[in-house]
mmCIF file of C-alpha atoms in Angstrom:
data_model
loop_
_atom_site.group_PDB
_atom_site.id
_atom_site.type_symbol
_atom_site.label_atom_id
_atom_site.label_comp_id
_atom_site.label_asym_id
_atom_site.label_seq_id
_atom_site.Cartn_x
_atom_site.Cartn_y
_atom_site.Cartn_z
ATOM 1 C CA MET A 1 -13.716 -6.843 -56.335
ATOM 2 C CA ASP A 2 -13.586 -5.271 -52.874
ATOM 3 C CA LEU A 3 -10.183 -6.282 -51.464
ATOM 4 C CA TYR A 4 -10.991 -4.833 -48.016
ATOM 5 C CA VAL A 5 -14.053 -7.050 -47.618
ATOM 6 C CA ALA A 6 -12.287 -10.075 -49.102
ATOM 7 C CA VAL A 7 -9.397 -9.792 -46.628
ATOM 8 C CA LEU A 8 -11.744 -9.219 -43.688
ATOM 9 C CA ARG A 9 -13.839 -12.236 -44.679
ATOM 10 C CA ILE A 10 -10.725 -14.429 -44.892
ATOM 11 C CA PHE A 11 -9.657 -13.316 -41.407
ATOM 12 C CA HIS A 12 -13.199 -13.608 -40.029
ATOM 13 C CA ILE A 13 -14.067 -17.009 -41.456
ATOM 14 C CA GLY A 14 -10.611 -18.511 -40.877
ATOM 15 C CA SER A 15 -10.385 -17.358 -37.278
ATOM 16 C CA GLY A 16 -14.008 -18.340 -36.643
ATOM 17 C CA VAL A 17 -13.412 -21.873 -37.912
ATOM 18 C CA PHE A 18 -10.355 -22.198 -35.675
ATOM 19 C CA TRP A 19 -12.028 -20.716 -32.574
ATOM 20 C CA ALA A 20 -15.314 -22.595 -32.824
ATOM 21 C CA GLY A 21 -13.670 -25.823 -33.977
ATOM 22 C CA ALA A 22 -11.070 -25.813 -31.214
ATOM 23 C CA THR A 23 -13.670 -25.040 -28.560
ATOM 24 C CA ILE A 24 -16.158 -27.659 -29.724
ATOM 25 C CA PHE A 25 -13.355 -30.256 -30.041
ATOM 26 C CA ILE A 26 -12.173 -29.565 -26.490
ATOM 27 C CA VAL A 27 -15.676 -29.806 -25.021
ATOM 28 C CA SER A 28 -16.939 -32.741 -27.081
ATOM 29 C CA PHE A 29 -13.876 -34.979 -27.205
ATOM 30 C CA LEU A 30 -10.876 -33.835 -25.214
ATOM 31 C CA LEU A 31 -12.484 -33.027 -21.844
ATOM 32 C CA PRO A 32 -14.413 -36.312 -21.612
ATOM 33 C CA THR A 33 -11.220 -38.232 -22.477
ATOM 34 C CA VAL A 34 -9.172 -36.261 -19.962
ATOM 35 C CA GLN A 35 -11.752 -36.838 -17.241
ATOM 36 C CA ALA A 36 -11.797 -40.562 -17.984
ATOM 37 C CA ALA A 37 -7.987 -40.680 -17.767
ATOM 38 C CA GLY A 38 -7.950 -39.596 -14.126
ATOM 39 C CA PRO A 39 -4.733 -38.069 -12.747
ATOM 40 C CA GLU A 40 -2.885 -38.541 -16.034
ATOM 41 C CA GLY A 41 -5.578 -36.521 -17.773
ATOM 42 C CA GLY A 42 -5.202 -33.750 -15.222
ATOM 43 C CA ARG A 43 -1.480 -33.572 -15.872
ATOM 44 C CA PHE A 44 -2.114 -33.430 -19.617
ATOM 45 C CA MET A 45 -4.586 -30.557 -19.225
ATOM 46 C CA GLN A 46 -2.147 -28.711 -16.989
ATOM 47 C CA ARG A 47 0.520 -28.945 -19.707
ATOM 48 C CA LEU A 48 -1.985 -27.848 -22.349
ATOM 49 C CA ALA A 49 -3.016 -24.830 -20.268
ATOM 50 C CA GLN A 50 0.631 -23.865 -19.639
ATOM 51 C CA GLY A 51 1.459 -23.881 -23.342
ATOM 52 C CA PRO A 52 0.464 -21.431 -26.047
ATOM 53 C CA TYR A 53 -3.010 -22.930 -26.638
ATOM 54 C CA THR A 54 -5.025 -20.592 -24.393
ATOM 55 C CA ARG A 55 -3.218 -17.491 -25.635
ATOM 56 C CA ALA A 56 -3.627 -18.595 -29.261
ATOM 57 C CA VAL A 57 -7.372 -19.118 -28.853
ATOM 58 C CA LEU A 58 -7.804 -15.719 -27.197
ATOM 59 C CA VAL A 59 -5.846 -13.962 -29.971
ATOM 60 C CA VAL A 60 -7.667 -15.807 -32.760
ATOM 61 C CA ALA A 61 -11.020 -15.067 -31.106
ATOM 62 C CA ALA A 62 -10.105 -11.378 -30.857
ATOM 63 C CA VAL A 63 -9.178 -11.351 -34.570
ATOM 64 C CA ASN A 64 -12.523 -13.005 -35.301
ATOM 65 C CA ILE A 65 -14.508 -10.468 -33.328
ATOM 66 C CA LEU A 66 -12.614 -7.450 -34.661
ATOM 67 C CA SER A 67 -12.898 -8.539 -38.289
ATOM 68 C CA GLY A 68 -16.559 -9.407 -37.719
ATOM 69 C CA LEU A 69 -17.284 -5.980 -36.249
ATOM 70 C CA LEU A 70 -15.597 -4.275 -39.202
ATOM 71 C CA LEU A 71 -17.654 -6.376 -41.627
ATOM 72 C CA TYR A 72 -20.804 -5.669 -39.610
ATOM 73 C CA TRP A 73 -20.113 -1.911 -39.741
ATOM 74 C CA ARG A 74 -19.593 -2.098 -43.483
ATOM 75 C CA ASP A 75 -22.645 -4.281 -44.206
ATOM 76 C CA SER A 76 -24.911 -2.188 -41.992
ATOM 77 C CA ALA A 77 -23.727 1.043 -43.643
ATOM 78 C CA GLY A 78 -22.742 2.464 -40.269
ATOM 79 C CA LEU A 79 -25.296 0.657 -38.081
ATOM 80 C CA ARG A 80 -28.428 1.630 -39.981
ATOM 81 C CA SER A 81 -31.418 0.462 -37.962
ATOM 82 C CA GLU A 82 -33.388 -0.779 -40.983
ATOM 83 C CA TRP A 83 -30.502 -3.139 -41.859
ATOM 84 C CA ILE A 84 -30.075 -4.316 -38.267
ATOM 85 C CA GLY A 85 -33.833 -4.933 -38.026
ATOM 86 C CA SER A 86 -33.944 -7.038 -41.185
ATOM 87 C CA ALA A 87 -33.946 -10.826 -40.868
ATOM 88 C CA PHE A 88 -30.370 -10.911 -42.182
ATOM 89 C CA GLY A 89 -29.146 -8.124 -39.898
ATOM 90 C CA LEU A 90 -30.924 -9.447 -36.823
ATOM 91 C CA THR A 91 -29.547 -12.950 -37.333
ATOM 92 C CA LEU A 92 -26.005 -11.609 -37.717
ATOM 93 C CA THR A 93 -26.517 -9.389 -34.671
ATOM 94 C CA LEU A 94 -27.642 -12.301 -32.488
ATOM 95 C CA GLY A 95 -24.778 -14.476 -33.734
ATOM 96 C CA ALA A 96 -22.274 -11.705 -33.083
ATOM 97 C CA LEU A 97 -23.610 -11.103 -29.579
ATOM 98 C CA ALA A 98 -23.338 -14.810 -28.787
ATOM 99 C CA ALA A 99 -19.692 -14.826 -29.929
ATOM 100 C CA ILE A 100 -18.863 -11.687 -27.951
ATOM 101 C CA ILE A 101 -20.482 -13.123 -24.818
ATOM 102 C CA GLY A 102 -18.507 -16.337 -25.361
ATOM 103 C CA TYR A 103 -15.257 -14.383 -25.690
ATOM 104 C CA VAL A 104 -15.912 -12.290 -22.588
ATOM 105 C CA TRP A 105 -16.861 -15.400 -20.608
ATOM 106 C CA GLY A 106 -13.752 -17.218 -21.775
ATOM 107 C CA PHE A 107 -11.511 -14.265 -20.935
ATOM 108 C CA LEU A 108 -13.068 -13.257 -17.596
ATOM 109 C CA VAL A 109 -14.133 -16.651 -16.214
ATOM 110 C CA ASN A 110 -12.531 -19.615 -18.000
ATOM 111 C CA LYS A 111 -8.993 -18.247 -18.303
ATOM 112 C CA PRO A 112 -8.651 -17.232 -14.629
ATOM 113 C CA THR A 113 -10.167 -20.567 -13.605
ATOM 114 C CA ALA A 114 -7.664 -22.462 -15.779
ATOM 115 C CA ASP A 115 -4.832 -20.311 -14.412
ATOM 116 C CA ARG A 116 -5.840 -21.076 -10.823
ATOM 117 C CA LEU A 117 -6.149 -24.776 -11.618
ATOM 118 C CA GLY A 118 -2.614 -24.657 -13.014
ATOM 119 C CA GLU A 119 -1.337 -22.951 -9.864
ATOM 120 C CA VAL A 120 -2.875 -25.613 -7.636
ATOM 121 C CA GLY A 121 -1.471 -28.337 -9.886
ATOM 122 C CA LYS A 122 2.009 -26.825 -9.661
ATOM 123 C CA ALA A 123 1.729 -26.668 -5.871
ATOM 124 C CA VAL A 124 0.798 -30.349 -5.771
ATOM 125 C CA VAL A 125 3.762 -31.272 -7.970
ATOM 126 C CA ALA A 126 6.100 -29.097 -5.890
ATOM 127 C CA ALA A 127 4.934 -30.840 -2.703
ATOM 128 C CA GLY A 128 5.923 -34.152 -4.266
ATOM 129 C CA GLY A 129 2.914 -36.170 -3.220
ATOM 130 C CA PRO A 130 -0.793 -36.506 -3.735
ATOM 131 C CA PRO A 131 -2.889 -33.378 -3.303
ATOM 132 C CA SER A 132 -4.044 -32.469 0.174
ATOM 133 C CA PRO A 133 -7.789 -32.827 0.788
ATOM 134 C CA GLU A 134 -8.134 -29.041 0.409
ATOM 135 C CA GLN A 135 -6.196 -29.041 -2.861
ATOM 136 C CA ALA A 136 -8.176 -32.006 -4.188
ATOM 137 C CA ALA A 137 -11.459 -30.272 -3.333
ATOM 138 C CA GLU A 138 -10.346 -27.012 -4.952
ATOM 139 C CA MET A 139 -9.123 -28.819 -8.071
ATOM 140 C CA LYS A 140 -12.426 -30.676 -8.383
ATOM 141 C CA ARG A 141 -14.398 -27.427 -7.996
ATOM 142 C CA LEU A 142 -12.204 -25.613 -10.524
ATOM 143 C CA GLN A 143 -12.405 -28.471 -13.029
ATOM 144 C CA ALA A 144 -16.206 -28.473 -12.813
ATOM 145 C CA LYS A 145 -16.337 -24.684 -13.227
ATOM 146 C CA LEU A 146 -13.983 -24.813 -16.198
ATOM 147 C CA THR A 147 -15.874 -27.671 -17.849
ATOM 148 C CA ASN A 148 -19.200 -25.870 -17.464
ATOM 149 C CA GLY A 149 -17.696 -22.611 -18.706
ATOM 150 C CA ALA A 150 -16.166 -24.315 -21.729
ATOM 151 C CA ARG A 151 -19.518 -25.926 -22.518
ATOM 152 C CA LEU A 152 -21.238 -22.548 -22.336
ATOM 153 C CA VAL A 153 -18.736 -21.026 -24.760
ATOM 154 C CA ALA A 154 -19.090 -24.027 -27.095
ATOM 155 C CA TYR A 155 -22.893 -23.657 -27.136
ATOM 156 C CA LEU A 156 -22.606 -19.926 -27.794
ATOM 157 C CA LEU A 157 -20.147 -20.494 -30.629
ATOM 158 C CA GLY A 158 -22.284 -23.294 -32.054
ATOM 159 C CA PHE A 159 -25.218 -20.883 -32.142
ATOM 160 C CA THR A 160 -22.971 -18.242 -33.720
ATOM 161 C CA VAL A 161 -21.852 -20.592 -36.490
ATOM 162 C CA LEU A 162 -25.450 -21.561 -37.250
ATOM 163 C CA ALA A 163 -26.580 -17.925 -37.263
ATOM 164 C CA MET A 164 -23.773 -16.845 -39.583
ATOM 165 C CA ALA A 165 -24.407 -19.750 -41.937
ATOM 166 C CA ALA A 166 -28.179 -19.229 -42.075
ATOM 167 C CA ALA A 167 -28.443 -15.420 -42.057
ATOM 168 C CA ARG A 168 -28.253 -14.956 -45.815
ATOM 169 C CA TYR A 169 -31.170 -17.378 -46.342
ATOM 170 C CA LEU A 170 -33.656 -15.931 -43.865
#
């Protein structure tokens, strides 16, 4: 038994299930419900974004990518081109790239967008009334950007899950 690989696989699969599952749940169920709830939904999402959720997802995703890269290095025997070019290697490579793109997008686009949305929401609460027309327009724009970004990451992670599940059988 190879304990190194076993531990990496536990970290990789466990963190991947959490990351992909949380992202797909948010996009498929939570966001539509929040949008249907109107202002109450916006307040809920602001509280969610202010809590540990975003940080937890970013950390778990980083664990997933790091453990996946270590497994990839090991399986490819140091990035041997004949392994990478095989059906198995190519499928894992494409799945890994999709996950990495999803992580980078989430970190560089979705997180700052969510942070800005939270700042505007706090300003509205601090003012003690409804949002100004400018704030309402910015919040609507940010919500649309965040929703579209979250969908993109969910699609990328969905592809990643399918690639990882199917690679061994191609």
